[in-house]
């Protein structure tokens, strides 16, 4: 009986070991596809990183491109074609839901979060906004070009004369005086919709639209007033108060 009992115990332990071995093999086989998929994802991630195709890398490149500082035109008596300027609404509040505090928002090009994956600079058709970020950079500085397709670089920009604002990458009004920008195709004025702010990659910014605002005396109100700025924003308050 003792021999039989010992034989049964040996068979039991052997069966138990075989079962554990089979279970281990089965578990390994069940997990191997997941391990393979994980390894492939890591490999794909590293390859995309090396090519600079990760979304975080594209977003970083977008910020570097659009926030790169530029030099504005040297202040002079006149704004000239070919000058690099900012278009600032000097009487608009820089913060959402408030009229007190610092004033002045700059016309700025905007790239939406859905576009970051495909472009690293604002392009034709991109949304424009009014930004409280006044440091001259690629997204808020523009080159003045003629509206008649003639090369007029160096000529003074005159009031009532058609002109185009071109991004700085595509490289006689008076600088720093208030003026109204009329959109020629619609005959409406460019306006800052300071009651409509929205979240962007660059923080809260206000809407810019083509909308003519006038008071009871039929004069354009501050929503339609802009300045062609050819100096550093730190000097803007002194200009506005003058």
C-alpha positions as protocol buffer text, in pm:
chain_id: "A"
residue {
  index: 1
  type: UNK
  ca { x: 0 y: 0 z: 0 }
}
residue {
  index: 2
  type: UNK
  ca { x: 284 y: 234 z: 81 }
}
residue {
  index: 3
  type: UNK
  ca { x: 439 y: 168 z: -259 }
}
residue {
  index: 4
  type: UNK
  ca { x: 109 y: 231 z: -436 }
}
residue {
  index: 5
  type: UNK
  ca { x: 52 y: 547 z: -235 }
}
residue {
  index: 6
  type: UNK
  ca { x: 403 y: 670 z: -324 }
}
residue {
  index: 7
  type: UNK
  ca { x: 343 y: 593 z: -693 }
}
residue {
  index: 8
  type: UNK
  ca { x: 15 y: 784 z: -686 }
}
residue {
  index: 9
  type: UNK
  ca { x: 188 y: 1083 z: -522 }
}
residue {
  index: 10
  type: UNK
  ca { x: 462 y: 1074 z: -786 }
}
residue {
  index: 11
  type: UNK
  ca { x: 203 y: 1064 z: -1064 }
}
residue {
  index: 12
  type: UNK
  ca { x: 9 y: 1348 z: -900 }
}
residue {
  index: 13
  type: UNK
  ca { x: 316 y: 1569 z: -866 }
}
residue {
  index: 14
  type: UNK
  ca { x: 416 y: 1490 z: -1222 }
}
residue {
  index: 15
  type: UNK
  ca { x: 68 y: 1578 z: -1348 }
}
residue {
  index: 16
  type: UNK
  ca { x: 69 y: 1895 z: -1142 }
}
residue {
  index: 17
  type: UNK
  ca { x: 407 y: 2001 z: -1283 }
}
residue {
  index: 18
  type: UNK
  ca { x: 295 y: 1926 z: -1638 }
}
residue {
  index: 19
  type: UNK
  ca { x: -23 y: 2128 z: -1583 }
}
residue {
  index: 20
  type: UNK
  ca { x: 176 y: 2425 z: -1454 }
}
residue {
  index: 21
  type: UNK
  ca { x: 413 y: 2399 z: -1748 }
}
residue {
  index: 22
  type: UNK
  ca { x: 124 y: 2388 z: -1996 }
}
residue {
  index: 23
  type: UNK
  ca { x: -43 y: 2683 z: -1821 }
}
residue {
  index: 24
  type: UNK
  ca { x: 281 y: 2881 z: -1844 }
}
residue {
  index: 25
  type: UNK
  ca { x: 318 y: 2801 z: -2215 }
}
residue {
  index: 26
  type: UNK
  ca { x: -47 y: 2888 z: -2276 }
}
residue {
  index: 27
  type: UNK
  ca { x: -14 y: 3220 z: -2091 }
}
residue {
  index: 28
  type: UNK
  ca { x: 302 y: 3301 z: -2287 }
}
residue {
  index: 29
  type: UNK
  ca { x: 131 y: 3220 z: -2614 }
}
residue {
  index: 30
  type: UNK
  ca { x: -173 y: 3429 z: -2522 }
}
residue {
  index: 31
  type: UNK
  ca { x: 38 y: 3733 z: -2431 }
}
residue {
  index: 32
  type: UNK
  ca { x: 288 y: 3715 z: -2716 }
}
residue {
  index: 33
  type: UNK
  ca { x: 61 y: 3900 z: -2968 }
}
residue {
  index: 34
  type: UNK
  ca { x: 16 y: 4185 z: -2719 }
}
residue {
  index: 35
  type: UNK
  ca { x: 389 y: 4200 z: -2652 }
}
residue {
  index: 36
  type: UNK
  ca { x: 453 y: 4207 z: -3026 }
}
residue {
  index: 37
  type: UNK
  ca { x: 199 y: 4485 z: -3077 }
}
residue {
  index: 38
  type: UNK
  ca { x: 351 y: 4684 z: -2792 }
}
residue {
  index: 39
  type: UNK
  ca { x: 700 y: 4643 z: -2936 }
}
residue {
  index: 40
  type: UNK
  ca { x: 574 y: 4755 z: -3279 }
}
residue {
  index: 41
  type: UNK
  ca { x: 414 y: 5065 z: -3127 }
}
residue {
  index: 42
  type: UNK
  ca { x: 738 y: 5152 z: -2949 }
}
residue {
  index: 43
  type: UNK
  ca { x: 929 y: 5102 z: -3274 }
}
residue {
  index: 44
  type: UNK
  ca { x: 681 y: 5320 z: -3466 }
}
residue {
  index: 45
  type: UNK
  ca { x: 697 y: 5588 z: -3193 }
}
residue {
  index: 46
  type: UNK
  ca { x: 1077 y: 5602 z: -3206 }
}
residue {
  index: 47
  type: UNK
  ca { x: 1078 y: 5619 z: -3586 }
}
residue {
  index: 48
  type: UNK
  ca { x: 826 y: 5906 z: -3582 }
}
residue {
  index: 49
  type: UNK
  ca { x: 1031 y: 6084 z: -3316 }
}
residue {
  index: 50
  type: UNK
  ca { x: 1347 y: 6054 z: -3525 }
}
residue {
  index: 51
  type: UNK
  ca { x: 1162 y: 6200 z: -3826 }
}
residue {
  index: 52
  type: UNK
  ca { x: 1012 y: 6482 z: -3615 }
}
residue {
  index: 53
  type: UNK
  ca { x: 656 y: 6362 z: -3685 }
}
residue {
  index: 54
  type: UNK
  ca { x: 522 y: 6344 z: -3328 }
}
residue {
  index: 55
  type: UNK
  ca { x: 240 y: 6588 z: -3254 }
}
residue {
  index: 56
  type: UNK
  ca { x: 432 y: 6739 z: -2963 }
}
residue {
  index: 57
  type: UNK
  ca { x: 731 y: 6799 z: -3195 }
}
residue {
  index: 58
  type: UNK
  ca { x: 509 y: 6961 z: -3458 }
}
residue {
  index: 59
  type: UNK
  ca { x: 346 y: 7181 z: -3195 }
}
residue {
  index: 60
  type: UNK
  ca { x: 688 y: 7285 z: -3066 }
}
residue {
  index: 61
  type: UNK
  ca { x: 800 y: 7368 z: -3420 }
}
residue {
  index: 62
  type: UNK
  ca { x: 478 y: 7566 z: -3477 }
}
residue {
  index: 63
  type: UNK
  ca { x: 543 y: 7777 z: -3167 }
}
residue {
  index: 64
  type: UNK
  ca { x: 905 y: 7836 z: -3269 }
}
residue {
  index: 65
  type: UNK
  ca { x: 797 y: 7944 z: -3618 }
}
residue {
  index: 66
  type: UNK
  ca { x: 512 y: 8174 z: -3521 }
}
residue {
  index: 67
  type: UNK
  ca { x: 664 y: 8328 z: -3209 }
}
residue {
  index: 68
  type: UNK
  ca { x: 1001 y: 8401 z: -3365 }
}
residue {
  index: 69
  type: UNK
  ca { x: 1068 y: 8771 z: -3306 }
}
residue {
  index: 70
  type: UNK
  ca { x: 1101 y: 9002 z: -3605 }
}
residue {
  index: 71
  type: UNK
  ca { x: 1232 y: 9356 z: -3646 }
}
residue {
  index: 72
  type: UNK
  ca { x: 970 y: 9617 z: -3733 }
}
residue {
  index: 73
  type: UNK
  ca { x: 1042 y: 9902 z: -3973 }
}
residue {
  index: 74
  type: UNK
  ca { x: 1243 y: 10189 z: -3833 }
}
residue {
  index: 75
  type: UNK
  ca { x: 1004 y: 10471 z: -3734 }
}
residue {
  index: 76
  type: UNK
  ca { x: 985 y: 10749 z: -3992 }
}
residue {
  index: 77
  type: UNK
  ca { x: 744 y: 11018 z: -4108 }
}
residue {
  index: 78
  type: UNK
  ca { x: 556 y: 10780 z: -4339 }
}
residue {
  index: 79
  type: UNK
  ca { x: 468 y: 10413 z: -4358 }
}
residue {
  index: 80
  type: UNK
  ca { x: 610 y: 10278 z: -4683 }
}
residue {
  index: 81
  type: UNK
  ca { x: 540 y: 9981 z: -4903 }
}
residue {
  index: 82
  type: UNK
  ca { x: 776 y: 9704 z: -4802 }
}
residue {
  index: 83
  type: UNK
  ca { x: 774 y: 9805 z: -4435 }
}
residue {
  index: 84
  type: UNK
  ca { x: 728 y: 9539 z: -4171 }
}
residue {
  index: 85
  type: UNK
  ca { x: 455 y: 9660 z: -3933 }
}
residue {
  index: 86
  type: UNK
  ca { x: 200 y: 9547 z: -3680 }
}
residue {
  index: 87
  type: UNK
  ca { x: -169 y: 9627 z: -3704 }
}
residue {
  index: 88
  type: UNK
  ca { x: -283 y: 9716 z: -3353 }
}
residue {
  index: 89
  type: UNK
  ca { x: -627 y: 9814 z: -3224 }
}
residue {
  index: 90
  type: UNK
  ca { x: -503 y: 10059 z: -2958 }
}
residue {
  index: 91
  type: UNK
  ca { x: -829 y: 10118 z: -2772 }
}
residue {
  index: 92
  type: UNK
  ca { x: -935 y: 9756 z: -2722 }
}
residue {
  index: 93
  type: UNK
  ca { x: -892 y: 9583 z: -2383 }
}
residue {
  index: 94
  type: UNK
  ca { x: -629 y: 9310 z: -2368 }
}
residue {
  index: 95
  type: UNK
  ca { x: -836 y: 9088 z: -2142 }
}
residue {
  index: 96
  type: UNK
  ca { x: -1164 y: 8903 z: -2181 }
}
residue {
  index: 97
  type: UNK
  ca { x: -1472 y: 9046 z: -2007 }
}
residue {
  index: 98
  type: UNK
  ca { x: -1331 y: 9378 z: -1903 }
}
residue {
  index: 99
  type: UNK
  ca { x: -1256 y: 9726 z: -2027 }
}
residue {
  index: 100
  type: UNK
  ca { x: -1018 y: 9835 z: -1752 }
}
residue {
  index: 101
  type: UNK
  ca { x: -642 y: 9793 z: -1753 }
}
residue {
  index: 102
  type: UNK
  ca { x: -400 y: 9782 z: -2043 }
}
residue {
  index: 103
  type: UNK
  ca { x: -527 y: 9844 z: -2395 }
}
residue {
  index: 104
  type: UNK
  ca { x: -420 y: 9724 z: -2738 }
}
residue {
  index: 105
  type: UNK
  ca { x: -457 y: 9397 z: -2928 }
}
residue {
  index: 106
  type: UNK
  ca { x: -258 y: 9302 z: -3239 }
}
residue {
  index: 107
  type: UNK
  ca { x: -392 y: 9139 z: -3552 }
}
residue {
  index: 108
  type: UNK
  ca { x: -243 y: 8788 z: -3550 }
}
residue {
  index: 109
  type: UNK
  ca { x: -248 y: 8478 z: -3765 }
}
residue {
  index: 110
  type: UNK
  ca { x: -384 y: 8166 z: -3600 }
}
residue {
  index: 111
  type: UNK
  ca { x: -333 y: 7793 z: -3650 }
}
residue {
  index: 112
  type: UNK
  ca { x: -603 y: 7573 z: -3494 }
}
residue {
  index: 113
  type: UNK
  ca { x: -527 y: 7257 z: -3298 }
}
residue {
  index: 114
  type: UNK
  ca { x: -669 y: 7044 z: -3580 }
}
residue {
  index: 115
  type: UNK
  ca { x: -421 y: 7199 z: -3825 }
}
residue {
  index: 116
  type: UNK
  ca { x: -105 y: 7151 z: -3620 }
}
residue {
  index: 117
  type: UNK
  ca { x: -53 y: 6802 z: -3762 }
}
residue {
  index: 118
  type: UNK
  ca { x: -37 y: 6931 z: -4120 }
}
residue {
  index: 119
  type: UNK
  ca { x: 106 y: 7286 z: -4115 }
}
residue {
  index: 120
  type: UNK
  ca { x: 364 y: 7473 z: -3908 }
}
residue {
  index: 121
  type: UNK
  ca { x: 271 y: 7825 z: -4022 }
}
residue {
  index: 122
  type: UNK
  ca { x: -53 y: 8005 z: -4083 }
}
residue {
  index: 123
  type: UNK
  ca { x: -153 y: 7999 z: -4450 }
}
residue {
  index: 124
  type: UNK
  ca { x: -404 y: 8160 z: -4684 }
}
residue {
  index: 125
  type: UNK
  ca { x: -749 y: 8107 z: -4534 }
}
residue {
  index: 126
  type: UNK
  ca { x: -623 y: 8080 z: -4175 }
}
residue {
  index: 127
  type: UNK
  ca { x: -826 y: 8246 z: -3901 }
}
residue {
  index: 128
  type: UNK
  ca { x: -712 y: 8589 z: -3781 }
}
residue {
  index: 129
  type: UNK
  ca { x: -750 y: 8699 z: -3421 }
}
residue {
  index: 130
  type: UNK
  ca { x: -678 y: 8991 z: -3192 }
}
residue {
  index: 131
  type: UNK
  ca { x: -397 y: 8897 z: -2953 }
}
residue {
  index: 132
  type: UNK
  ca { x: -278 y: 9068 z: -2638 }
}
residue {
  index: 133
  type: UNK
  ca { x: 73 y: 8943 z: -2720 }
}
residue {
  index: 134
  type: UNK
  ca { x: 231 y: 9258 z: -2866 }
}
residue {
  index: 135
  type: UNK
  ca { x: 594 y: 9154 z: -2897 }
}
residue {
  index: 136
  type: UNK
  ca { x: 666 y: 9170 z: -3273 }
}
residue {
  index: 137
  type: UNK
  ca { x: 685 y: 8815 z: -3405 }
}
residue {
  index: 138
  type: UNK
  ca { x: 598 y: 8620 z: -3719 }
}
residue {
  index: 139
  type: UNK
  ca { x: 230 y: 8572 z: -3634 }
}
residue {
  index: 140
  type: UNK
  ca { x: 155 y: 8940 z: -3560 }
}
residue {
  index: 141
  type: UNK
  ca { x: 380 y: 9126 z: -3804 }
}
residue {
  index: 142
  type: UNK
  ca { x: 311 y: 9192 z: -4171 }
}
residue {
  index: 143
  type: UNK
  ca { x: 476 y: 9333 z: -4481 }
}
residue {
  index: 144
  type: UNK
  ca { x: 285 y: 9609 z: -4662 }
}
residue {
  index: 145
  type: UNK
  ca { x: 251 y: 9527 z: -5033 }
}
residue {
  index: 146
  type: UNK
  ca { x: 75 y: 9720 z: -5309 }
}
residue {
  index: 147
  type: UNK
  ca { x: -281 y: 9629 z: -5396 }
}
residue {
  index: 148
  type: UNK
  ca { x: -228 y: 9679 z: -5770 }
}
residue {
  index: 149
  type: UNK
  ca { x: 41 y: 9410 z: -5813 }
}
residue {
  index: 150
  type: UNK
  ca { x: 306 y: 9676 z: -5888 }
}
residue {
  index: 151
  type: UNK
  ca { x: 634 y: 9682 z: -5699 }
}
residue {
  index: 152
  type: UNK
  ca { x: 613 y: 9997 z: -5488 }
}
residue {
  index: 153
  type: UNK
  ca { x: 863 y: 9919 z: -5213 }
}
residue {
  index: 154
  type: UNK
  ca { x: 992 y: 10241 z: -5064 }
}
residue {
  index: 155
  type: UNK
  ca { x: 695 y: 10451 z: -5178 }
}
residue {
  index: 156
  type: UNK
  ca { x: 483 y: 10614 z: -4902 }
}
residue {
  index: 157
  type: UNK
  ca { x: 146 y: 10452 z: -4833 }
}
residue {
  index: 158
  type: UNK
  ca { x: -124 y: 10713 z: -4888 }
}
residue {
  index: 159
  type: UNK
  ca { x: -464 y: 10732 z: -4723 }
}
residue {
  index: 160
  type: UNK
  ca { x: -730 y: 10566 z: -4937 }
}
residue {
  index: 161
  type: UNK
  ca { x: -470 y: 10364 z: -5128 }
}
residue {
  index: 162
  type: UNK
  ca { x: -525 y: 9988 z: -5163 }
}
residue {
  index: 163
  type: UNK
  ca { x: -265 y: 9765 z: -5000 }
}
residue {
  index: 164
  type: UNK
  ca { x: -214 y: 9406 z: -4892 }
}
residue {
  index: 165
  type: UNK
  ca { x: -87 y: 9276 z: -4560 }
}
residue {
  index: 166
  type: UNK
  ca { x: 142 y: 8980 z: -4629 }
}
residue {
  index: 167
  type: UNK
  ca { x: 304 y: 8744 z: -4377 }
}
residue {
  index: 168
  type: UNK
  ca { x: 664 y: 8833 z: -4299 }
}
residue {
  index: 169
  type: UNK
  ca { x: 776 y: 8494 z: -4429 }
}
residue {
  index: 170
  type: UNK
  ca { x: 685 y: 8621 z: -4778 }
}
residue {
  index: 171
  type: UNK
  ca { x: 888 y: 8885 z: -4749 }
}
residue {
  index: 172
  type: UNK
  ca { x: 109 y: 10809 z: -4733 }
}
residue {
  index: 173
  type: UNK
  ca { x: -12 y: 10703 z: -4421 }
}
residue {
  index: 174
  type: UNK
  ca { x: 171 y: 10806 z: -4108 }
}
residue {
  index: 175
  type: UNK
  ca { x: 305 y: 10546 z: -3864 }
}
residue {
  index: 176
  type: UNK
  ca { x: 139 y: 10513 z: -3523 }
}
residue {
  index: 177
  type: UNK
  ca { x: -165 y: 10725 z: -3601 }
}
residue {
  index: 178
  type: UNK
  ca { x: -521 y: 10596 z: -3580 }
}
residue {
  index: 179
  type: UNK
  ca { x: -686 y: 10483 z: -3903 }
}
residue {
  index: 180
  type: UNK
  ca { x: -969 y: 10267 z: -4036 }
}
residue {
  index: 181
  type: UNK
  ca { x: -894 y: 9961 z: -4251 }
}
residue {
  index: 182
  type: UNK
  ca { x: -1159 y: 9904 z: -4516 }
}
residue {
  index: 183
  type: UNK
  ca { x: -1205 y: 9561 z: -4671 }
}
residue {
  index: 184
  type: UNK
  ca { x: -1231 y: 9651 z: -5040 }
}
residue {
  index: 185
  type: UNK
  ca { x: -1439 y: 9352 z: -5167 }
}
residue {
  index: 186
  type: UNK
  ca { x: -1713 y: 9397 z: -4901 }
}
residue {
  index: 187
  type: UNK
  ca { x: -1670 y: 9772 z: -4834 }
}
residue {
  index: 188
  type: UNK
  ca { x: -1679 y: 9694 z: -4462 }
}
residue {
  index: 189
  type: UNK
  ca { x: -1424 y: 9785 z: -4199 }
}
residue {
  index: 190
  type: UNK
  ca { x: -1197 y: 9543 z: -4019 }
}
residue {
  index: 191
  type: UNK
  ca { x: -1309 y: 9520 z: -3658 }
}
residue {
  index: 192
  type: UNK
  ca { x: -1208 y: 9375 z: -3323 }
}
residue {
  index: 193
  type: UNK
  ca { x: -1500 y: 9186 z: -3169 }
}
residue {
  index: 194
  type: UNK
  ca { x: -1378 y: 9245 z: -2812 }
}
residue {
  index: 195
  type: UNK
  ca { x: -1687 y: 9082 z: -2662 }
}
residue {
  index: 196
  type: UNK
  ca { x: -1603 y: 8750 z: -2828 }
}
residue {
  index: 197
  type: UNK
  ca { x: -1292 y: 8580 z: -2689 }
}
residue {
  index: 198
  type: UNK
  ca { x: -1197 y: 8218 z: -2751 }
}
residue {
  index: 199
  type: UNK
  ca { x: -931 y: 7973 z: -2644 }
}
residue {
  index: 200
  type: UNK
  ca { x: -637 y: 7918 z: -2881 }
}
residue {
  index: 201
  type: UNK
  ca { x: -298 y: 7748 z: -2868 }
}
residue {
  index: 202
  type: UNK
  ca { x: -162 y: 8088 z: -2765 }
}
residue {
  index: 203
  type: UNK
  ca { x: -416 y: 8159 z: -2490 }
}
residue {
  index: 204
  type: UNK
  ca { x: -739 y: 8360 z: -2491 }
}
residue {
  index: 205
  type: UNK
  ca { x: -773 y: 8583 z: -2798 }
}
residue {
  index: 206
  type: UNK
  ca { x: -1056 y: 8790 z: -2940 }
}
residue {
  index: 207
  type: UNK
  ca { x: -1233 y: 8756 z: -3270 }
}
residue {
  index: 208
  type: UNK
  ca { x: -1148 y: 8975 z: -3569 }
}
residue {
  index: 209
  type: UNK
  ca { x: -1415 y: 9029 z: -3833 }
}
residue {
  index: 210
  type: UNK
  ca { x: -1527 y: 9253 z: -4118 }
}
residue {
  index: 211
  type: UNK
  ca { x: -1792 y: 9472 z: -3952 }
}
residue {
  index: 212
  type: UNK
  ca { x: -1844 y: 9846 z: -3961 }
}
residue {
  index: 213
  type: UNK
  ca { x: -1921 y: 10006 z: -3624 }
}
residue {
  index: 214
  type: UNK
  ca { x: -2048 y: 10367 z: -3606 }
}
residue {
  index: 215
  type: UNK
  ca { x: -2179 y: 10591 z: -3331 }
}
residue {
  index: 216
  type: UNK
  ca { x: -2482 y: 10820 z: -3342 }
}
residue {
  index: 217
  type: UNK
  ca { x: -2275 y: 11077 z: -3532 }
}
residue {
  index: 218
  type: UNK
  ca { x: -2190 y: 10817 z: -3803 }
}
residue {
  index: 219
  type: UNK
  ca { x: -1827 y: 10806 z: -3699 }
}
residue {
  index: 220
  type: UNK
  ca { x: -1636 y: 10480 z: -3671 }
}
residue {
  index: 221
  type: UNK
  ca { x: -1599 y: 10360 z: -3313 }
}
residue {
  index: 222
  type: UNK
  ca { x: -1291 y: 10212 z: -3144 }
}
residue {
  index: 223
  type: UNK
  ca { x: -1374 y: 9861 z: -3274 }
}
residue {
  index: 224
  type: UNK
  ca { x: -1275 y: 9985 z: -3622 }
}
residue {
  index: 225
  type: UNK
  ca { x: -970 y: 10188 z: -3520 }
}
residue {
  index: 226
  type: UNK
  ca { x: -622 y: 10047 z: -3590 }
}
residue {
  index: 227
  type: UNK
  ca { x: -261 y: 10165 z: -3597 }
}
residue {
  index: 228
  type: UNK
  ca { x: 24 y: 10067 z: -3828 }
}
residue {
  index: 229
  type: UNK
  ca { x: 291 y: 10022 z: -3563 }
}
residue {
  index: 230
  type: UNK
  ca { x: 659 y: 10057 z: -3652 }
}
residue {
  index: 231
  type: UNK
  ca { x: 800 y: 10065 z: -3301 }
}
residue {
  index: 232
  type: UNK
  ca { x: 831 y: 9836 z: -3001 }
}
residue {
  index: 233
  type: UNK
  ca { x: 507 y: 9776 z: -2807 }
}
residue {
  index: 234
  type: UNK
  ca { x: 667 y: 9912 z: -2488 }
}
residue {
  index: 235
  type: UNK
  ca { x: 640 y: 10258 z: -2648 }
}
residue {
  index: 236
  type: UNK
  ca { x: 276 y: 10210 z: -2750 }
}
residue {
  index: 237
  type: UNK
  ca { x: 121 y: 10356 z: -2432 }
}
residue {
  index: 238
  type: UNK
  ca { x: 308 y: 10683 z: -2480 }
}
residue {
  index: 239
  type: UNK
  ca { x: 185 y: 10697 z: -2841 }
}
residue {
  index: 240
  type: UNK
  ca { x: -173 y: 10620 z: -2745 }
}
residue {
  index: 241
  type: UNK
  ca { x: -182 y: 10888 z: -2477 }
}
residue {
  index: 242
  type: UNK
  ca { x: -41 y: 11157 z: -2705 }
}
